PDB file of C-alpha atoms and ligand atoms in Angstrom:
ATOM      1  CA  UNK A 190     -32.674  11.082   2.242  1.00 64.00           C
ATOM      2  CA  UNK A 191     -30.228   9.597   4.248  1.00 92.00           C
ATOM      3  CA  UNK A 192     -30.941   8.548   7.909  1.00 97.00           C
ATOM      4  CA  UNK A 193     -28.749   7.045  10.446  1.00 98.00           C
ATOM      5  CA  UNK A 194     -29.545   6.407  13.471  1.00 98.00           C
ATOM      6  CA  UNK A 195     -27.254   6.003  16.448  1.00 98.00           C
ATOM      7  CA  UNK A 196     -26.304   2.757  17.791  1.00 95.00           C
ATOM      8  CA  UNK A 197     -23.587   3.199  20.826  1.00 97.00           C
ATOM      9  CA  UNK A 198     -23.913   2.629  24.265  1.00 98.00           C
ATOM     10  CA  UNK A 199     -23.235   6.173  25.426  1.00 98.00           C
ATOM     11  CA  UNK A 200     -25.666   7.660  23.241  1.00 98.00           C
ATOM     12  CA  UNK A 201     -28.502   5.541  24.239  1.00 98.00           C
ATOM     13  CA  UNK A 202     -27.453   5.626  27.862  1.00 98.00           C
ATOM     14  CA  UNK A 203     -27.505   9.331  27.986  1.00 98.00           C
ATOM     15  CA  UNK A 204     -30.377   9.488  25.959  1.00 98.00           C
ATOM     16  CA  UNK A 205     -32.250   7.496  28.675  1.00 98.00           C
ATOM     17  CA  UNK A 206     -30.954  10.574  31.291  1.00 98.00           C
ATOM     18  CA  UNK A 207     -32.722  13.109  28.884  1.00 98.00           C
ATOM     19  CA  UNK A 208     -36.172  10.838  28.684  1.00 98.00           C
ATOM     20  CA  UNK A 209     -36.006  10.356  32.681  1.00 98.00           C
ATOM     21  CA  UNK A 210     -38.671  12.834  33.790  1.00 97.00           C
ATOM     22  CA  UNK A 211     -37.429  12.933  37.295  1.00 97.00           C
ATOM     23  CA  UNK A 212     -33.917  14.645  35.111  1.00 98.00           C
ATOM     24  CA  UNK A 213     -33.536  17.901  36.544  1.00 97.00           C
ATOM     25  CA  UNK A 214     -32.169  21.083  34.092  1.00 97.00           C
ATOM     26  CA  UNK A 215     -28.525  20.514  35.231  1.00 97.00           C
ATOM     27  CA  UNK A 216     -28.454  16.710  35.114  1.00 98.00           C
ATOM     28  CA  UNK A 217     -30.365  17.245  31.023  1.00 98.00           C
ATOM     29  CA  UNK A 218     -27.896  20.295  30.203  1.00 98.00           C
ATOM     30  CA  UNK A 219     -25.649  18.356  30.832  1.00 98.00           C
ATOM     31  CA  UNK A 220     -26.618  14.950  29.474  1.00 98.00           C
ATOM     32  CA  UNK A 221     -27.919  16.598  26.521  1.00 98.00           C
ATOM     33  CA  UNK A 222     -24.190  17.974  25.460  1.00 98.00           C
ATOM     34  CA  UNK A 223     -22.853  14.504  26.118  1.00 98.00           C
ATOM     35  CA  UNK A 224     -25.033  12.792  24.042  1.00 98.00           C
ATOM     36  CA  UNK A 225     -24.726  15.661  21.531  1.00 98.00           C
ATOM     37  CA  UNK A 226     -21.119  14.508  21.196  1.00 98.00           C
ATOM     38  CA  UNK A 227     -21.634  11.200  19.657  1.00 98.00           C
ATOM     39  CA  UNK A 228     -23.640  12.970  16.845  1.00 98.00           C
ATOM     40  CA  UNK A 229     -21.122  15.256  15.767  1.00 98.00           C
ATOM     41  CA  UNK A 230     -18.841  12.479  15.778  1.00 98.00           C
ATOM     42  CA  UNK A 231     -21.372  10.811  12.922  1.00 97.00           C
ATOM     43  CA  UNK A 232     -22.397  13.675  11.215  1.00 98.00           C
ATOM     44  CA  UNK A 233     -18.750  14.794  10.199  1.00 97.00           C
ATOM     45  CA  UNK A 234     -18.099  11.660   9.649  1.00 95.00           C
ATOM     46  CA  UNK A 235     -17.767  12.182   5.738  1.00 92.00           C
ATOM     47  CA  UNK A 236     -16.242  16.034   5.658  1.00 94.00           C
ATOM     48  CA  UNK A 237     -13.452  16.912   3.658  1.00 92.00           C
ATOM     49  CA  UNK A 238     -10.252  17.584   4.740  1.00 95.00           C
ATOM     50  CA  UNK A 239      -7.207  19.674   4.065  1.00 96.00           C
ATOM     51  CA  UNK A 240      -3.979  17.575   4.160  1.00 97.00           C
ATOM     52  CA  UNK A 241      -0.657  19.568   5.003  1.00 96.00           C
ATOM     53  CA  UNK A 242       2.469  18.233   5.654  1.00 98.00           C
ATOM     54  CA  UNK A 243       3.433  18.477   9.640  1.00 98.00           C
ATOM     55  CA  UNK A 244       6.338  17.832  11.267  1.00 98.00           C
ATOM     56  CA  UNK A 245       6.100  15.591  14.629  1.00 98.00           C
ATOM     57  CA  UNK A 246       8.944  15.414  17.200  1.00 98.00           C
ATOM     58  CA  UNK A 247      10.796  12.619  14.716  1.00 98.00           C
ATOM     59  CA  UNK A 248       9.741  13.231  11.481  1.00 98.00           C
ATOM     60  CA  UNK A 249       7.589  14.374   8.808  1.00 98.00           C
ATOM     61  CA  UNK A 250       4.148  13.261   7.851  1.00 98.00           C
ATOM     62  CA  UNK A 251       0.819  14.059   6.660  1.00 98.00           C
ATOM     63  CA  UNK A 252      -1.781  16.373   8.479  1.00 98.00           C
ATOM     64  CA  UNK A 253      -5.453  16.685   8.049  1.00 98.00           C
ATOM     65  CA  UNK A 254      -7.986  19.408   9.111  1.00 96.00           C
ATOM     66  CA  UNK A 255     -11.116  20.507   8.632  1.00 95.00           C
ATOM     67  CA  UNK A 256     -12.495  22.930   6.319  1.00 93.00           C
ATOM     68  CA  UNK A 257     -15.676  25.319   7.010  1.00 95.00           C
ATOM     69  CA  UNK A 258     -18.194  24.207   9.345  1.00 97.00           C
ATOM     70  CA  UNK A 259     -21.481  26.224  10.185  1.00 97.00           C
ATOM     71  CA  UNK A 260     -23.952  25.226  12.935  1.00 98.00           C
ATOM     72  CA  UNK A 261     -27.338  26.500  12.732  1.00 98.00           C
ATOM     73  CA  UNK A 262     -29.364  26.156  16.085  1.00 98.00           C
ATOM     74  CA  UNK A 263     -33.126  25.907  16.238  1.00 97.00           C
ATOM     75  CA  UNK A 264     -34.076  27.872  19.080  1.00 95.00           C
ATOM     76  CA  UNK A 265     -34.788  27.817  21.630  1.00 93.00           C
ATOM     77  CA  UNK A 266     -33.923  23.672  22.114  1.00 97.00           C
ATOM     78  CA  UNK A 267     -30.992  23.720  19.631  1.00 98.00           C
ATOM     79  CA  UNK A 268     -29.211  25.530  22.471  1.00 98.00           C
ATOM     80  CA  UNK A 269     -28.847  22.507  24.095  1.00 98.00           C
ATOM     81  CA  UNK A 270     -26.484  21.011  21.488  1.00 98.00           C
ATOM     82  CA  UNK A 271     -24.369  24.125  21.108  1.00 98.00           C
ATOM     83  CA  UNK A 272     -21.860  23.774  23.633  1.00 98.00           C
ATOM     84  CA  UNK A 273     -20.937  20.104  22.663  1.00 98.00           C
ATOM     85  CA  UNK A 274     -20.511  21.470  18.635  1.00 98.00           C
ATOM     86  CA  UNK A 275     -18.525  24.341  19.480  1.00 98.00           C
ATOM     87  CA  UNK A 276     -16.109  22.055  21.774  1.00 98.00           C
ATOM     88  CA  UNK A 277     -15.226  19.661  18.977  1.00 98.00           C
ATOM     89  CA  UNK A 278     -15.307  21.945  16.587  1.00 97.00           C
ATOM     90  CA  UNK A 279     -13.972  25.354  18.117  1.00 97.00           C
ATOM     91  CA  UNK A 280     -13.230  27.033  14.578  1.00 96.00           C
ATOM     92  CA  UNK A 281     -17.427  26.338  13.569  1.00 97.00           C
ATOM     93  CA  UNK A 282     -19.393  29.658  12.847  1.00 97.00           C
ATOM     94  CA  UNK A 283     -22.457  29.578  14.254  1.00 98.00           C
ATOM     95  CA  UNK A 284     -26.119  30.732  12.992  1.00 97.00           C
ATOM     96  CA  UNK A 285     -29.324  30.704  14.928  1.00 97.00           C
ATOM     97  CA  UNK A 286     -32.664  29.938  13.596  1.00 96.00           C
ATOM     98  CA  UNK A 287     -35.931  31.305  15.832  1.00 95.00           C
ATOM     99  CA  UNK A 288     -38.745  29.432  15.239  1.00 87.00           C
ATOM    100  CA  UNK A 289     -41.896  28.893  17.089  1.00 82.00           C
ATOM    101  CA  UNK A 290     -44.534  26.186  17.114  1.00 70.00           C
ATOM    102  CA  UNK A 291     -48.169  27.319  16.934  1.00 74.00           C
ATOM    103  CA  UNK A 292     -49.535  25.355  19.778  1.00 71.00           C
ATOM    104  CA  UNK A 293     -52.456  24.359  17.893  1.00 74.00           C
ATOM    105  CA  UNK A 294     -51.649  23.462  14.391  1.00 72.00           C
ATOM    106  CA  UNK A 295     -47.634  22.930  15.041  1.00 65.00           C
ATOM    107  CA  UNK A 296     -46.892  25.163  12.162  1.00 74.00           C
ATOM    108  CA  UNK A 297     -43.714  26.503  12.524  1.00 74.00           C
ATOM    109  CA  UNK A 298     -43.640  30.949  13.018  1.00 86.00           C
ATOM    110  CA  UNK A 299     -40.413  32.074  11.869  1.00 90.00           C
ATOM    111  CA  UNK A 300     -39.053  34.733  14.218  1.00 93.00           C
ATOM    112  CA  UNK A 301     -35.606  35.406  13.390  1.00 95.00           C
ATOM    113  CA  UNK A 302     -32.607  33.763  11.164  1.00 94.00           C
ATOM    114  CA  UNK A 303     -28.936  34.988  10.814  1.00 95.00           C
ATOM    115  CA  UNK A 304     -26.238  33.094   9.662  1.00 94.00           C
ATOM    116  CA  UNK A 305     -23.175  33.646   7.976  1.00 89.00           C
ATOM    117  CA  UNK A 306     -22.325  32.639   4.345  1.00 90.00           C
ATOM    118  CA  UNK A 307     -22.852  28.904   3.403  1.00 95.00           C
ATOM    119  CA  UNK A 308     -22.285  28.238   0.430  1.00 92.00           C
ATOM    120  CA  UNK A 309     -19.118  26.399   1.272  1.00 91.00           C
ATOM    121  CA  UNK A 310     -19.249  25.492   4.361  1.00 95.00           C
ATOM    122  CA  UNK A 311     -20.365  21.603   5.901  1.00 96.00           C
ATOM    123  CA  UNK A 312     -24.200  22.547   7.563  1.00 98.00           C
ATOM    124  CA  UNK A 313     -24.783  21.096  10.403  1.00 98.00           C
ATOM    125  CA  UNK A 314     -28.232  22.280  11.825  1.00 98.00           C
ATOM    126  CA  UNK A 315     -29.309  21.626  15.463  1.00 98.00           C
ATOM    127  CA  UNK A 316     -32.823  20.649  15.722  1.00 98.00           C
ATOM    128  CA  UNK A 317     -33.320  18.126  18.825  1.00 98.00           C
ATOM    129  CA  UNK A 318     -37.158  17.013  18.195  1.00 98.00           C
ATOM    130  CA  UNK A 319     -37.741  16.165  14.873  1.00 98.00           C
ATOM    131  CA  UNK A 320     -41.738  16.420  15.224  1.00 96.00           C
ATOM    132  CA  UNK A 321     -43.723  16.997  12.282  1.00 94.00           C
ATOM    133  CA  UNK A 322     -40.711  18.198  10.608  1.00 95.00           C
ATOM    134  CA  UNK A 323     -42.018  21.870  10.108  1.00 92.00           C
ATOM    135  CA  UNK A 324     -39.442  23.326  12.207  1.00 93.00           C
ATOM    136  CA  UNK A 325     -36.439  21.124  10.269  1.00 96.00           C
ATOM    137  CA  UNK A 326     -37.908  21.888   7.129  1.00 96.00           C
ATOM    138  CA  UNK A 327     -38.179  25.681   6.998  1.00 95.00           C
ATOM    139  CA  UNK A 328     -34.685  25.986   8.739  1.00 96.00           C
ATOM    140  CA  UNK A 329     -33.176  23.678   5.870  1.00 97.00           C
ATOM    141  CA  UNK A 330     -35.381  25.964   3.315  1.00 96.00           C
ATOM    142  CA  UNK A 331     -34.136  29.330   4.705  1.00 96.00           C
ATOM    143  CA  UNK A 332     -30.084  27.319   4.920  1.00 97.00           C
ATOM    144  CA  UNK A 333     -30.882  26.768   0.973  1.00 97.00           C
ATOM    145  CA  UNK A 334     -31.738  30.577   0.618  1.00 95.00           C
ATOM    146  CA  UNK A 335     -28.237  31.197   2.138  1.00 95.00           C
ATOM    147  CA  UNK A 336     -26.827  29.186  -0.491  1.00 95.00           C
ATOM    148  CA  UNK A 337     -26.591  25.901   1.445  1.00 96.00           C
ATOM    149  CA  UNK A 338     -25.701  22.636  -0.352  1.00 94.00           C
ATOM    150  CA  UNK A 339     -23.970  20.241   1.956  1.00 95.00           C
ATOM    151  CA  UNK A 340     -26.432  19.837   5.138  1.00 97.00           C
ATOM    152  CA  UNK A 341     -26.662  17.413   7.681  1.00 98.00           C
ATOM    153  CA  UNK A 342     -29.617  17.552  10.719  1.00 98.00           C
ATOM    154  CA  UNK A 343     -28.880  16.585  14.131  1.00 98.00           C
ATOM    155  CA  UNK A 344     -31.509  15.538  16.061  1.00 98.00           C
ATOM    156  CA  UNK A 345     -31.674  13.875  19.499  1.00 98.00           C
ATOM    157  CA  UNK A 346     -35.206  12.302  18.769  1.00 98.00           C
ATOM    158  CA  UNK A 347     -36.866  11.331  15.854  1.00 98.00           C
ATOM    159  CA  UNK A 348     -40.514  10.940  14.789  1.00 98.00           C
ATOM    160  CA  UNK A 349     -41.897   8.920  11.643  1.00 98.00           C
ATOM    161  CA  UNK A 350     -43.825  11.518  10.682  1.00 98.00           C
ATOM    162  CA  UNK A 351     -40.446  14.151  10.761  1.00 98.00           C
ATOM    163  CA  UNK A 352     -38.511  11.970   9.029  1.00 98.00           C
ATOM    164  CA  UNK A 353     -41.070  11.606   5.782  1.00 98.00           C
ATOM    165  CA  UNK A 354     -41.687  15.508   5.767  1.00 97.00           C
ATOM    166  CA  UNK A 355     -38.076  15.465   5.816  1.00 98.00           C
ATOM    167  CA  UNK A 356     -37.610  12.734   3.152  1.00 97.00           C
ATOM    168  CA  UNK A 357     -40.790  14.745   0.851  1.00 97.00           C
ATOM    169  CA  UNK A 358     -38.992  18.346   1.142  1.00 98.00           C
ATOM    170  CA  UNK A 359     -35.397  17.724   1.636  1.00 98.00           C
ATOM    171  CA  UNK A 360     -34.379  14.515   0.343  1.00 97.00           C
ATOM    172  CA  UNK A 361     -30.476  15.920   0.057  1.00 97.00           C
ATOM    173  CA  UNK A 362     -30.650  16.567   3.529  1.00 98.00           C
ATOM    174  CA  UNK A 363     -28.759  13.578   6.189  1.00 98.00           C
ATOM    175  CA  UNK A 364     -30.389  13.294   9.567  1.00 98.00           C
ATOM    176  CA  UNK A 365     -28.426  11.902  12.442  1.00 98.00           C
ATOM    177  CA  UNK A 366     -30.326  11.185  15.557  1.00 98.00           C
ATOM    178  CA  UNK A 367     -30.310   9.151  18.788  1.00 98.00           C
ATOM    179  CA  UNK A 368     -33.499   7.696  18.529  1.00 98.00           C
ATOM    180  CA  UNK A 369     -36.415   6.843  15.707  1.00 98.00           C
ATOM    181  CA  UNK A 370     -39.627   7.159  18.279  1.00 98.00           C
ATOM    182  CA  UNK A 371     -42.998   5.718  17.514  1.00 98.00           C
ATOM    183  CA  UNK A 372     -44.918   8.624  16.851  1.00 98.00           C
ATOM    184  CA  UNK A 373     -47.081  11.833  18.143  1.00 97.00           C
ATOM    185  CA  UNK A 374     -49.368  12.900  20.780  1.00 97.00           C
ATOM    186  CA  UNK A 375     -52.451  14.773  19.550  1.00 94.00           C
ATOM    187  CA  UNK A 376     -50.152  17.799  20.767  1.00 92.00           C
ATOM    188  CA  UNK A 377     -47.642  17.177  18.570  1.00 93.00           C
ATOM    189  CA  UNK A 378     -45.232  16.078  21.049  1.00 96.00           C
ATOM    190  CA  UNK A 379     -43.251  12.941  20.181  1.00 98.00           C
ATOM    191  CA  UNK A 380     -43.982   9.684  22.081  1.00 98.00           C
ATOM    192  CA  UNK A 381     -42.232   8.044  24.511  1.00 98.00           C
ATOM    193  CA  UNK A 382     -40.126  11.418  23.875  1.00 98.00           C
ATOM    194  CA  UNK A 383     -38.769  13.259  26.927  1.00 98.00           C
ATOM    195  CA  UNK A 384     -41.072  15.724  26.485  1.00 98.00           C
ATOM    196  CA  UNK A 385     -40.482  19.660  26.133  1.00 97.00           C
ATOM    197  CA  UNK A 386     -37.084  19.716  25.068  1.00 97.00           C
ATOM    198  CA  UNK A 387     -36.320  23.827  25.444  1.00 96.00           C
ATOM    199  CA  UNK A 388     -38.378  23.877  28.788  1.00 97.00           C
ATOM    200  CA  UNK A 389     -36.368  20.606  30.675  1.00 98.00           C
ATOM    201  CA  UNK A 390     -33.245  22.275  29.553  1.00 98.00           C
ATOM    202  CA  UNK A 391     -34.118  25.533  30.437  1.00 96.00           C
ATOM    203  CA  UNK A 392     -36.198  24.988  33.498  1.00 93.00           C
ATOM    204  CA  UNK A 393     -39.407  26.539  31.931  1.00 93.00           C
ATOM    205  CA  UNK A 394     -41.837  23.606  33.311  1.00 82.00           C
TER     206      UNK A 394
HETATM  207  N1  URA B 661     -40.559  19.664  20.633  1.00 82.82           N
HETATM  208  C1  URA B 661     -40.235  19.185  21.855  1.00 82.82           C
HETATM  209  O1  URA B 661     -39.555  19.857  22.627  1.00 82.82           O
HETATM  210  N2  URA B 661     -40.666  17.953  22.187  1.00 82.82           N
HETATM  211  C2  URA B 661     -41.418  17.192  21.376  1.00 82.82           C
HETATM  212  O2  URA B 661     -41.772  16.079  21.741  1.00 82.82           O
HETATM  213  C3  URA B 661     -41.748  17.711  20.100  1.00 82.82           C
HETATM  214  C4  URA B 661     -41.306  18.944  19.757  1.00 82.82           C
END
């Protein structure tokens, strides 16, 4: 499995607005897009593109663009990333993955899942807390049902304990996140964290 995490000044910076708990919903909405910005940037990094010739105001030369891109948010907390994918990328098709965590044993409860066809397209799936991993996992198993080869995770935090159920079920799978955190609170939440992700963007305290 392939793992990078972030190094830039932005995405830390904003990262610290998101783990701030005195960061109101609009403040996080907000910082949360920003910082979602920097990991498109890496996770497309590598995507092919289509060359074409174009013609600028003096001359000829070569054009690039990019091919098929599908995002796949995790609700509810993938939300939060949306807006910043959709902006770079305003030609992505976008799926949505409902999945809730069983309070108690953090198993993920699949609730709904619609996407459109990827077997072509660059994955990128939207899962901010990489926890335990069960959430990431069956939303890269059900993108593999929809014929899914080329996907890349974008998380805003990351846990040890995601990333090796990640690296054990997915190994094909890239993960780009903002931060590697030390590990989990008997509640499964990750530590230091920022907490509930879908309830400080949302406003569900
Ligand atoms: N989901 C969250 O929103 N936060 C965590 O810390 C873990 C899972």
């Amino acid at each position: 499995m392939n793992l990078t995490v972030i190094d830039h000044p932005l995405t830390r910076h904003y990262l610290t607005v998101l783990r701030d708990q005195s960061t109101e919903p609009e403040e996080f909405r907000a910082a949360a897009r920003r910082l979602t910005y920097t990991l498109v940037m890496e996770a497309t990094k590598n995507v092919p593109l289509d060359t074409a010739p174009i013609q600028t105001p003096l001359e000829e030369t070569t054009g690039y663009r990019i091919r098929d891109i599908v995002a796949v948010a995790v609700l509810r907390a993938g939300l939060g990333m949306l807006d910043a994918v959709i902006d770079l990328i305003p030609s992505v098709r976008v799926g949505f993955a409902g999945v809730q965590r069983d309070e108690e044993t953090a198993m993920p409860m699949e609730y709904y899942f619609k996407t459109a066809d990827l077997s072509s397209a660059h994955v990128l799936i939207l899962e901010p807390m990489l926890a335990t991993g069960g959430s990431l996992s069956w939303a890269v198993d059900k993108a593999k049902e929809n014929d899914a080869v080329d996907i890349t995770a974008l998380c805003v935090v990351a846990a040890p304990a995601g990333v090796q159920r990640m690296y054990e079920d997915h190994p094909d799978t890239r993960i780009v996140a903002a931060a590697m955190d030390r590990d989990l609170s008997d509640q499964y939440y990750i530590r230091p964290g920022l907490g509930d992700m879908g309830d400080r963007l949302f406003g569900t305290l």
